[in-house]
Amino acid sequence: MIVVMQSKATEPDVDGVVRRIKDLGLKPHISRGEFRTIIGAIGDESLLRPEFFAGLAGVESVMPIMKPYKLASRDFHAEDTVLKIGPYQVGGPNLAVMAGPCSIETEEQLRQSARAVREAGGVFLRGGAFKPRTSPYSFQGLGEDGLKMLQAVGAEVGLPTVTEIVDVRDLDRVVRYADVLQVGARNMQNFRLLAEIGRLDKPVLLKRNPAATIEELLMSAEYVCSEGNQRVMLCERGVRGFDKETRYMLDLAAVPVLQGLTHLPVVVDPSHATGRRDLVAPMALAAVAAGAQAILVEVHPHPEKAMSDGPQQLRPEAFREMMAELATIAAAVGRKLQTPVALEPRP
Amino acid sequence: MIVVMQSKATEPDVDGVVRRIKDLGLKPHISRGEFRTIIGAIGDESLLRPEFFAGLAGVESVMPIMKPYKLASRDFHAEDTVLKIGPYQVGGPNLAVMAGPCSIETEEQLRQSARAVREAGGVFLRGGAFKPRTSPYSFQGLGEDGLKMLQAVGAEVGLPTVTEIVDVRDLDRVVRYADVLQVGARNMQNFRLLAEIGRLDKPVLLKRNPAATIEELLMSAEYVCSEGNQRVMLCERGVRGFDKETRYMLDLAAVPVLQGLTHLPVVVDPSHATGRRDLVAPMALAAVAAGAQAILVEVHPHPEKAMSDGPQQLRPEAFREMMAELATIAAAVGRKLQTPVALEPRP
Amino acid sequence: MIVVMQSKATEPDVDGVVRRIKDLGLKPHISRGEFRTIIGAIGDESLLRPEFFAGLAGVESVMPIMKPYKLASRDFHAEDTVLKIGPYQVGGPNLAVMAGPCSIETEEQLRQSARAVREAGGVFLRGGAFKPRTSPYSFQGLGEDGLKMLQAVGAEVGLPTVTEIVDVRDLDRVVRYADVLQVGARNMQNFRLLAEIGRLDKPVLLKRNPAATIEELLMSAEYVCSEGNQRVMLCERGVRGFDKETRYMLDLAAVPVLQGLTHLPVVVDPSHATGRRDLVAPMALAAVAAGAQAILVEVHPHPEKAMSDGPQQLRPEAFREMMAELATIAAAVGRKLQTPVALEPRP
Amino acid sequence: MIVVMQSKATEPDVDGVVRRIKDLGLKPHISRGEFRTIIGAIGDESLLRPEFFAGLAGVESVMPIMKPYKLASRDFHAEDTVLKIGPYQVGGPNLAVMAGPCSIETEEQLRQSARAVREAGGVFLRGGAFKPRTSPYSFQGLGEDGLKMLQAVGAEVGLPTVTEIVDVRDLDRVVRYADVLQVGARNMQNFRLLAEIGRLDKPVLLKRNPAATIEELLMSAEYVCSEGNQRVMLCERGVRGFDKETRYMLDLAAVPVLQGLTHLPVVVDPSHATGRRDLVAPMALAAVAAGAQAILVEVHPHPEKAMSDGPQQLRPEAFREMMAELATIAAAVGRKLQTPVALEPRP
């Protein structure tokens, strides 16, 4: 950590910083320039917070040198993490497509979606049972009934399931019925929920909050990892932008940026990012070209009747077309789409 | 709600929209322009969601006419809501200042803060017992011990207390010890928590998420109100901005915008918005000039030793100076600062 | 255009709006709902501005139905515009890669860059002679000397040239020496410059300002088109974002969004968008997957010695690798990279 | 400047950075930590650019210690700059209000506005003759005729005039007719225009671009100052935000931030920032409470007929009310509104 002193900082100010560094068990290193004195703190920066210095007299700014996360950092874990979930992988050489309806509405609707997903080559079934909705008057999901349908239909089509957890009190139920826990964008900094999930042995799909920096996303992953659960996938799903044409602004550069900083797999959700059906396929293709390790999209047999997010859900035939294109793009970057294994009852 | 059809929309497309409107029990109203056909849905728009139409063939865009919130709207409740909390008010003619340390660290630290707050004229004591921290390695708060200290010290100095709730499972405890529940920016769309709080008879301070639009903040207030609890204050505390000079970007125009849209009181937190001690007083003054009904600031006896947010906490003497200036500004806009009532044991 | 009246609007207020619509030669269409009266203006909306109504008594909001641009709109020109520049095309089925150094520094540096570009398959040579630099103390470009070098080297390697125009007074010189005029992000709303360029018969590469909406970009294109010059390419080069990892935030969804709204070709510049060499190739690949019709990248023989934007310029070998990958991705989406035609003196 | 090396940087990498520092005439200062080597460059940082190092092998990041601007910096000019313009001041203890119509439409309209401004206590008359309009089909201003009206009416009411310059070729004319040159938000990085203005002896009102950081605004001021003209005022007028309720997001914290970084006076324009008449007064009051040294607002005798920005222009009576409130707020922060001096023909 580097502490830059104000131009008018006094010797006692410098001493104050030096003393604080020593108190913390690190070694100070003073460098006096023409205009500024700069003090480095040498040693294990993970013991430090900028706020230990920012409040001291004469301090102009504090610059961390090390990343504030450790378990999520590629510095400490150079190899890509590969999550094994059922017969599939996320983070390995081959791409995983996760798809299904935004909300589980009926068993029949879920079944139709699931079959469309499997037939087109998707390898995870997503579906929301607990829905975080902006309006209290909107459909809030089927709850546990939805979870049961998800489990049943997932088993039927032989695909691992992904569903969102919105309340820490639902954790037992969601863990019982689903294979992957999704932490939605709005709960990315629900730190208690993250900590609880960190104590489970269950893969997590952690979505970036629309206001979160990439570093904040990694810090949230660190919450999960630091409790023991390293099975974390990070999902870019659009940040808050100023353009009215799309719902959020998809930050695709986050894909290679994240892959440089972390060993955890990176997933892209073009459906929520854009909010527009016609943009889902181009953005999914772009995400794969940029290196995403999995894609999460919404598929609904009748989007015009969907109880949530109708405008962004793909019809089965559009999903099928997109999958064909994705396979071509994946090949172009030297990868393959994983495909569903032959159906047999899951244990 | 107005549905704008694409220029190439066909008669069957128009019929599809008309049918959907009728199915929903509303009256369609077709207007054929030179370039576009437009269809209005007349009746109770609260029955409608844009997504009921956005997925239909031939639809270009859907424009709501009514606001999606009702109980929080000034359309349905023209008079300002005034919350009475102990002997103080939030939302009435006179300004309330809420202050205290970011985190409760020790009973002594809290007591010193509380006395400084009361002596300078603050009328609510804030203090965090459960801290939502970006890093899992940062101080997470004293938990229930902190709540007990808050209750004890609040009683001692005769000020109602405000504290953050970060986990729905802590609700009983927080309700038992504190007078006002704060829902932090990161939980603004933790809808389950909002719904639970909506079933209580306890005032709530609801902070705007850095990525939230003003409408989304009002929708979150609607979650609380729709469960029965109308005692909601809305707090602007900075949105995500692009400038590195401040932590967030304080959106002060949100104060008069909110006051036009809602009857609920509006609070401004200049400490979290700016993250810089030297900006707290100017932004607090500006907030009052803009019409804020309460101000929430952080005060710490020794910010340089604070376990969280040291750089933005005011020292007692700086807080005192700010309070004197706030009183002058309040007078300039025809208002007064509420002052602490004489000390006696609270019931 | 639709005018929504306030709930408390009076009959005279409604009459005022109706009168204004008639005065403008359009037909009013009144629709009285339960909560709001809505007035449509039927006829040629291009005669209207929202501000004609927004100032009238009783008006709550004004919603345009038509786009505010016409010549740039796909509504009025359904087919893709294909620009023919020398033997190459921008906007047709095959992809064009434009590359070269950020700044022209010496003839030798430009020549090395140009050869690297041509050898790897680039078909336009870019190079800055007039540099818009944030700091007055930074290198400002070689000016006319640079233009001469660009013309000479462009002829030598047989590639059309692209260079930025930053001052309307330089227009004659830039037109004389270069094949494509680039209007930089900072001049996207230098409307006088746009109008002057609109009176030329010269292709223009118009870059999106980091604060500009997609609609504002199209309005700037409309400035050029409305003066007679329809040879406009639109370039996405990153908008202002909040994440410190990249210089700007590349808005790749803008590519398909623009292609839906306009017939003009869409170019992506991953170099300026990210500011990081390691992100240029992934974002270029993603851009092609998303449908971009041309890519603009920076190539420098010795980026570590570059006088501007060193960190984002590709070395020749990295450019070569990227071109190979781009060719594969282009093929995956059914397109090809254009390649340099055999060298012979240009007319 | 501090260069942080990658954890895997080699000794030759470190040597490369050291050599580059020495080549630039500065002194390297190496500090080897447990995880990273850090190299400081000691001496006159104004000789350095981050890009001199960012391209070198083994470099992770480069952190400047000094500000990149000098003449605009308070470090080099501790006292507030006070601009004297006619009998008025901007930057001194007393507040200046600048007001007038968005566009000059007719001499009569301008005269009515000007009288309203003077009668209510405004001391500068603003009015646009060259209008930068998003649409080529919108009113573009009266040009030189407008300038003549501005000069005539300004003399009539005895107020110095402010008008926007949008094209470097108009400089002579604008300088001849007006007292203060306004550089609009869209031209904040039109560096050639800034440099030309820097060679004049004429006060400049430089508006912040909606995508510009505070540092970029100061760099643009530096362009003007570095050519010799130190008479620069900086104007906050809203940055690009994501909320649809206001046109831009007014960044009021920029006022005290700027005042800490620079000696130049700070102006706030609440009209363009919000785009809504009802928000102008609250934001003007807030700006003064935050310390703004001048306020720029739009006043029009008949905003409902205005040819530009009708929704945000104040009627004379609303302006009068706002001025009374501003006077009270100014007094509350120990300042006064400057008032028009007795009328006599200006030289």
mmCIF file with all atom_site columns, C-alpha atoms in Angstrom, chain C residues 72-189:
data_model
loop_
_atom_site.group_PDB
_atom_site.id
_atom_site.type_symbol
_atom_site.label_atom_id
_atom_site.label_alt_id
_atom_site.label_comp_id
_atom_site.label_asym_id
_atom_site.label_entity_id
_atom_site.label_seq_id
_atom_site.pdbx_PDB_ins_code
_atom_site.Cartn_x
_atom_site.Cartn_y
_atom_site.Cartn_z
_atom_site.occupancy
_atom_site.B_iso_or_equiv
_atom_site.pdbx_formal_charge
_atom_site.auth_seq_id
_atom_site.auth_comp_id
_atom_site.auth_asym_id
_atom_site.auth_atom_id
_atom_site.pdbx_PDB_model_num
ATOM 1   C CA . ALA C 1 72  ? -30.321 7.969  -41.409 1.00 0.00 ? 72  ALA C CA 1
ATOM 2   C CA . SER C 1 73  ? -33.343 5.827  -40.618 1.00 0.00 ? 73  SER C CA 1
ATOM 3   C CA . ARG C 1 74  ? -33.983 2.377  -41.966 1.00 0.00 ? 74  ARG C CA 1
ATOM 4   C CA . ASP C 1 75  ? -37.665 3.297  -42.152 1.00 0.00 ? 75  ASP C CA 1
ATOM 5   C CA . PHE C 1 76  ? -36.857 5.490  -45.110 1.00 0.00 ? 76  PHE C CA 1
ATOM 6   C CA . HIS C 1 77  ? -34.073 3.393  -46.634 1.00 0.00 ? 77  HIS C CA 1
ATOM 7   C CA . ALA C 1 78  ? -34.585 -0.292 -46.017 1.00 0.00 ? 78  ALA C CA 1
ATOM 8   C CA . GLU C 1 79  ? -31.476 -1.644 -47.746 1.00 0.00 ? 79  GLU C CA 1
ATOM 9   C CA . ASP C 1 80  ? -28.022 -1.547 -46.145 1.00 0.00 ? 80  ASP C CA 1
ATOM 10  C CA . THR C 1 81  ? -25.899 1.289  -47.429 1.00 0.00 ? 81  THR C CA 1
ATOM 11  C CA . VAL C 1 82  ? -22.637 0.034  -48.900 1.00 0.00 ? 82  VAL C CA 1
ATOM 12  C CA . LEU C 1 83  ? -19.825 2.569  -49.132 1.00 0.00 ? 83  LEU C CA 1
ATOM 13  C CA . LYS C 1 84  ? -17.366 2.004  -51.950 1.00 0.00 ? 84  LYS C CA 1
ATOM 14  C CA . ILE C 1 85  ? -13.955 3.392  -51.137 1.00 0.00 ? 85  ILE C CA 1
ATOM 15  C CA . GLY C 1 86  ? -11.263 2.566  -53.664 1.00 0.00 ? 86  GLY C CA 1
ATOM 16  C CA . PRO C 1 87  ? -11.521 -1.149 -54.354 1.00 0.00 ? 87  PRO C CA 1
ATOM 17  C CA . TYR C 1 88  ? -13.022 -1.825 -50.911 1.00 0.00 ? 88  TYR C CA 1
ATOM 18  C CA . GLN C 1 89  ? -16.433 -1.678 -49.343 1.00 0.00 ? 89  GLN C CA 1
ATOM 19  C CA . VAL C 1 90  ? -17.818 -0.869 -45.957 1.00 0.00 ? 90  VAL C CA 1
ATOM 20  C CA . GLY C 1 91  ? -21.312 -2.113 -45.224 1.00 0.00 ? 91  GLY C CA 1
ATOM 21  C CA . GLY C 1 92  ? -21.470 -4.935 -47.714 1.00 0.00 ? 92  GLY C CA 1
ATOM 22  C CA . PRO C 1 93  ? -21.293 -8.623 -46.936 1.00 0.00 ? 93  PRO C CA 1
ATOM 23  C CA . ASN C 1 94  ? -17.563 -8.658 -46.326 1.00 0.00 ? 94  ASN C CA 1
ATOM 24  C CA . LEU C 1 95  ? -15.711 -7.214 -43.402 1.00 0.00 ? 95  LEU C CA 1
ATOM 25  C CA . ALA C 1 96  ? -13.203 -4.368 -43.638 1.00 0.00 ? 96  ALA C CA 1
ATOM 26  C CA . VAL C 1 97  ? -10.366 -3.994 -41.148 1.00 0.00 ? 97  VAL C CA 1
ATOM 27  C CA . MET C 1 98  ? -8.917  -0.502 -40.751 1.00 0.00 ? 98  MET C CA 1
ATOM 28  C CA . ALA C 1 99  ? -5.658  -0.256 -38.871 1.00 0.00 ? 99  ALA C CA 1
ATOM 29  C CA . GLY C 1 100 ? -2.573  1.811  -38.264 1.00 0.00 ? 100 GLY C CA 1
ATOM 30  C CA . PRO C 1 101 ? -0.868  3.827  -35.576 1.00 0.00 ? 101 PRO C CA 1
ATOM 31  C CA . CYS C 1 102 ? -2.697  6.147  -33.200 1.00 0.00 ? 102 CYS C CA 1
ATOM 32  C CA . SER C 1 103 ? -0.413  9.051  -34.165 1.00 0.00 ? 103 SER C CA 1
ATOM 33  C CA . ILE C 1 104 ? 1.765   9.425  -37.215 1.00 0.00 ? 104 ILE C CA 1
ATOM 34  C CA . GLU C 1 105 ? 5.176   10.028 -35.662 1.00 0.00 ? 105 GLU C CA 1
ATOM 35  C CA . THR C 1 106 ? 7.674   9.553  -38.490 1.00 0.00 ? 106 THR C CA 1
ATOM 36  C CA . GLU C 1 107 ? 7.419   8.362  -42.060 1.00 0.00 ? 107 GLU C CA 1
ATOM 37  C CA . GLU C 1 108 ? 9.363   5.254  -41.119 1.00 0.00 ? 108 GLU C CA 1
ATOM 38  C CA . GLN C 1 109 ? 7.080   4.431  -38.177 1.00 0.00 ? 109 GLN C CA 1
ATOM 39  C CA . LEU C 1 110 ? 4.046   4.886  -40.419 1.00 0.00 ? 110 LEU C CA 1
ATOM 40  C CA . ARG C 1 111 ? 5.564   2.771  -43.171 1.00 0.00 ? 111 ARG C CA 1
ATOM 41  C CA . GLN C 1 112 ? 6.335   -0.088 -40.800 1.00 0.00 ? 112 GLN C CA 1
ATOM 42  C CA . SER C 1 113 ? 2.804   0.071  -39.423 1.00 0.00 ? 113 SER C CA 1
ATOM 43  C CA . ALA C 1 114 ? 1.298   0.234  -42.891 1.00 0.00 ? 114 ALA C CA 1
ATOM 44  C CA . ARG C 1 115 ? 3.228   -2.761 -44.133 1.00 0.00 ? 115 ARG C CA 1
ATOM 45  C CA . ALA C 1 116 ? 2.212   -4.728 -41.084 1.00 0.00 ? 116 ALA C CA 1
ATOM 46  C CA . VAL C 1 117 ? -1.391  -3.774 -41.701 1.00 0.00 ? 117 VAL C CA 1
ATOM 47  C CA . ARG C 1 118 ? -1.327  -4.734 -45.351 1.00 0.00 ? 118 ARG C CA 1
ATOM 48  C CA . GLU C 1 119 ? 0.586   -7.952 -44.805 1.00 0.00 ? 119 GLU C CA 1
ATOM 49  C CA . ALA C 1 120 ? -1.882  -9.119 -42.204 1.00 0.00 ? 120 ALA C CA 1
ATOM 50  C CA . GLY C 1 121 ? -4.844  -8.275 -44.435 1.00 0.00 ? 121 GLY C CA 1
ATOM 51  C CA . GLY C 1 122 ? -6.014  -4.838 -43.340 1.00 0.00 ? 122 GLY C CA 1
ATOM 52  C CA . VAL C 1 123 ? -7.588  -2.805 -46.143 1.00 0.00 ? 123 VAL C CA 1
ATOM 53  C CA . PHE C 1 124 ? -7.584  0.731  -44.778 1.00 0.00 ? 124 PHE C CA 1
ATOM 54  C CA . LEU C 1 125 ? -4.677  2.602  -43.224 1.00 0.00 ? 125 LEU C CA 1
ATOM 55  C CA . ARG C 1 126 ? -5.511  4.804  -40.276 1.00 0.00 ? 126 ARG C CA 1
ATOM 56  C CA . GLY C 1 127 ? -3.155  7.357  -38.743 1.00 0.00 ? 127 GLY C CA 1
ATOM 57  C CA . GLY C 1 128 ? -3.609  10.570 -36.794 1.00 0.00 ? 128 GLY C CA 1
ATOM 58  C CA . ALA C 1 129 ? -2.010  13.814 -37.960 1.00 0.00 ? 129 ALA C CA 1
ATOM 59  C CA . PHE C 1 130 ? -4.132  16.161 -35.853 1.00 0.00 ? 130 PHE C CA 1
ATOM 60  C CA . LYS C 1 131 ? -4.488  14.626 -32.401 1.00 0.00 ? 131 LYS C CA 1
ATOM 61  C CA . PRO C 1 132 ? -7.121  15.706 -29.890 1.00 0.00 ? 132 PRO C CA 1
ATOM 62  C CA . ARG C 1 133 ? -5.230  15.253 -26.620 1.00 0.00 ? 133 ARG C CA 1
ATOM 63  C CA . THR C 1 134 ? -6.660  15.729 -23.155 1.00 0.00 ? 134 THR C CA 1
ATOM 64  C CA . SER C 1 135 ? -3.514  17.570 -22.081 1.00 0.00 ? 135 SER C CA 1
ATOM 65  C CA . PRO C 1 136 ? -2.140  20.676 -23.817 1.00 0.00 ? 136 PRO C CA 1
ATOM 66  C CA . TYR C 1 137 ? 1.303   19.378 -22.909 1.00 0.00 ? 137 TYR C CA 1
ATOM 67  C CA . SER C 1 138 ? 0.919   16.109 -24.841 1.00 0.00 ? 138 SER C CA 1
ATOM 68  C CA . PHE C 1 139 ? 2.053   15.521 -28.417 1.00 0.00 ? 139 PHE C CA 1
ATOM 69  C CA . GLN C 1 140 ? -0.508  17.179 -30.693 1.00 0.00 ? 140 GLN C CA 1
ATOM 70  C CA . GLY C 1 141 ? 0.337   15.437 -33.945 1.00 0.00 ? 141 GLY C CA 1
ATOM 71  C CA . LEU C 1 142 ? 2.490   16.347 -36.944 1.00 0.00 ? 142 LEU C CA 1
ATOM 72  C CA . GLY C 1 143 ? -0.276  18.272 -38.700 1.00 0.00 ? 143 GLY C CA 1
ATOM 73  C CA . GLU C 1 144 ? 0.037   18.721 -42.454 1.00 0.00 ? 144 GLU C CA 1
ATOM 74  C CA . ASP C 1 145 ? 3.397   16.950 -42.506 1.00 0.00 ? 145 ASP C CA 1
ATOM 75  C CA . GLY C 1 146 ? 1.641   13.939 -41.078 1.00 0.00 ? 146 GLY C CA 1
ATOM 76  C CA . LEU C 1 147 ? -1.076  14.156 -43.715 1.00 0.00 ? 147 LEU C CA 1
ATOM 77  C CA . LYS C 1 148 ? 1.545   14.127 -46.449 1.00 0.00 ? 148 LYS C CA 1
ATOM 78  C CA . MET C 1 149 ? 3.209   11.071 -44.974 1.00 0.00 ? 149 MET C CA 1
ATOM 79  C CA . LEU C 1 150 ? -0.172  9.366  -44.736 1.00 0.00 ? 150 LEU C CA 1
ATOM 80  C CA . GLN C 1 151 ? -0.937  10.057 -48.373 1.00 0.00 ? 151 GLN C CA 1
ATOM 81  C CA . ALA C 1 152 ? 2.497   8.895  -49.513 1.00 0.00 ? 152 ALA C CA 1
ATOM 82  C CA . VAL C 1 153 ? 2.555   5.734  -47.438 1.00 0.00 ? 153 VAL C CA 1
ATOM 83  C CA . GLY C 1 154 ? -1.075  4.938  -48.238 1.00 0.00 ? 154 GLY C CA 1
ATOM 84  C CA . ALA C 1 155 ? -0.226  5.091  -51.940 1.00 0.00 ? 155 ALA C CA 1
ATOM 85  C CA . GLU C 1 156 ? 2.882   3.002  -51.367 1.00 0.00 ? 156 GLU C CA 1
ATOM 86  C CA . VAL C 1 157 ? 0.994   0.154  -49.704 1.00 0.00 ? 157 VAL C CA 1
ATOM 87  C CA . GLY C 1 158 ? -2.115  0.611  -51.823 1.00 0.00 ? 158 GLY C CA 1
ATOM 88  C CA . LEU C 1 159 ? -4.576  1.219  -48.988 1.00 0.00 ? 159 LEU C CA 1
ATOM 89  C CA . PRO C 1 160 ? -7.156  3.995  -48.671 1.00 0.00 ? 160 PRO C CA 1
ATOM 90  C CA . THR C 1 161 ? -6.440  6.239  -45.708 1.00 0.00 ? 161 THR C CA 1
ATOM 91  C CA . VAL C 1 162 ? -8.475  7.361  -42.702 1.00 0.00 ? 162 VAL C CA 1
ATOM 92  C CA . THR C 1 163 ? -7.533  10.335 -40.573 1.00 0.00 ? 163 THR C CA 1
ATOM 93  C CA . GLU C 1 164 ? -9.191  12.538 -38.006 1.00 0.00 ? 164 GLU C CA 1
ATOM 94  C CA . ILE C 1 165 ? -10.331 16.082 -38.611 1.00 0.00 ? 165 ILE C CA 1
ATOM 95  C CA . VAL C 1 166 ? -10.422 18.190 -35.441 1.00 0.00 ? 166 VAL C CA 1
ATOM 96  C CA . ASP C 1 167 ? -10.802 21.714 -36.802 1.00 0.00 ? 167 ASP C CA 1
ATOM 97  C CA . VAL C 1 168 ? -13.162 22.882 -39.507 1.00 0.00 ? 168 VAL C CA 1
ATOM 98  C CA . ARG C 1 169 ? -10.366 25.113 -40.828 1.00 0.00 ? 169 ARG C CA 1
ATOM 99  C CA . ASP C 1 170 ? -8.299  22.030 -41.704 1.00 0.00 ? 170 ASP C CA 1
ATOM 100 C CA . LEU C 1 171 ? -11.008 20.562 -43.876 1.00 0.00 ? 171 LEU C CA 1
ATOM 101 C CA . ASP C 1 172 ? -9.457  21.426 -47.244 1.00 0.00 ? 172 ASP C CA 1
ATOM 102 C CA . ARG C 1 173 ? -6.119  19.942 -46.317 1.00 0.00 ? 173 ARG C CA 1
ATOM 103 C CA . VAL C 1 174 ? -7.532  16.785 -44.829 1.00 0.00 ? 174 VAL C CA 1
ATOM 104 C CA . VAL C 1 175 ? -9.816  16.244 -47.806 1.00 0.00 ? 175 VAL C CA 1
ATOM 105 C CA . ARG C 1 176 ? -6.862  16.687 -50.153 1.00 0.00 ? 176 ARG C CA 1
ATOM 106 C CA . TYR C 1 177 ? -4.675  14.077 -48.489 1.00 0.00 ? 177 TYR C CA 1
ATOM 107 C CA . ALA C 1 178 ? -7.003  11.439 -47.045 1.00 0.00 ? 178 ALA C CA 1
ATOM 108 C CA . ASP C 1 179 ? -9.686  9.099  -48.337 1.00 0.00 ? 179 ASP C CA 1
ATOM 109 C CA . VAL C 1 180 ? -11.926 8.899  -45.274 1.00 0.00 ? 180 VAL C CA 1
ATOM 110 C CA . LEU C 1 181 ? -12.543 11.695 -42.779 1.00 0.00 ? 181 LEU C CA 1
ATOM 111 C CA . GLN C 1 182 ? -12.827 10.596 -39.201 1.00 0.00 ? 182 GLN C CA 1
ATOM 112 C CA . VAL C 1 183 ? -14.897 12.710 -36.835 1.00 0.00 ? 183 VAL C CA 1
ATOM 113 C CA . GLY C 1 184 ? -13.687 11.820 -33.370 1.00 0.00 ? 184 GLY C CA 1
ATOM 114 C CA . ALA C 1 185 ? -15.812 11.126 -30.331 1.00 0.00 ? 185 ALA C CA 1
ATOM 115 C CA . ARG C 1 186 ? -15.140 14.590 -28.918 1.00 0.00 ? 186 ARG C CA 1
ATOM 116 C CA . ASN C 1 187 ? -16.451 16.241 -32.077 1.00 0.00 ? 187 ASN C CA 1
ATOM 117 C CA . MET C 1 188 ? -19.545 14.105 -32.554 1.00 0.00 ? 188 MET C CA 1
ATOM 118 C CA . GLN C 1 189 ? -21.680 17.107 -31.698 1.00 0.00 ? 189 GLN C CA 1
#
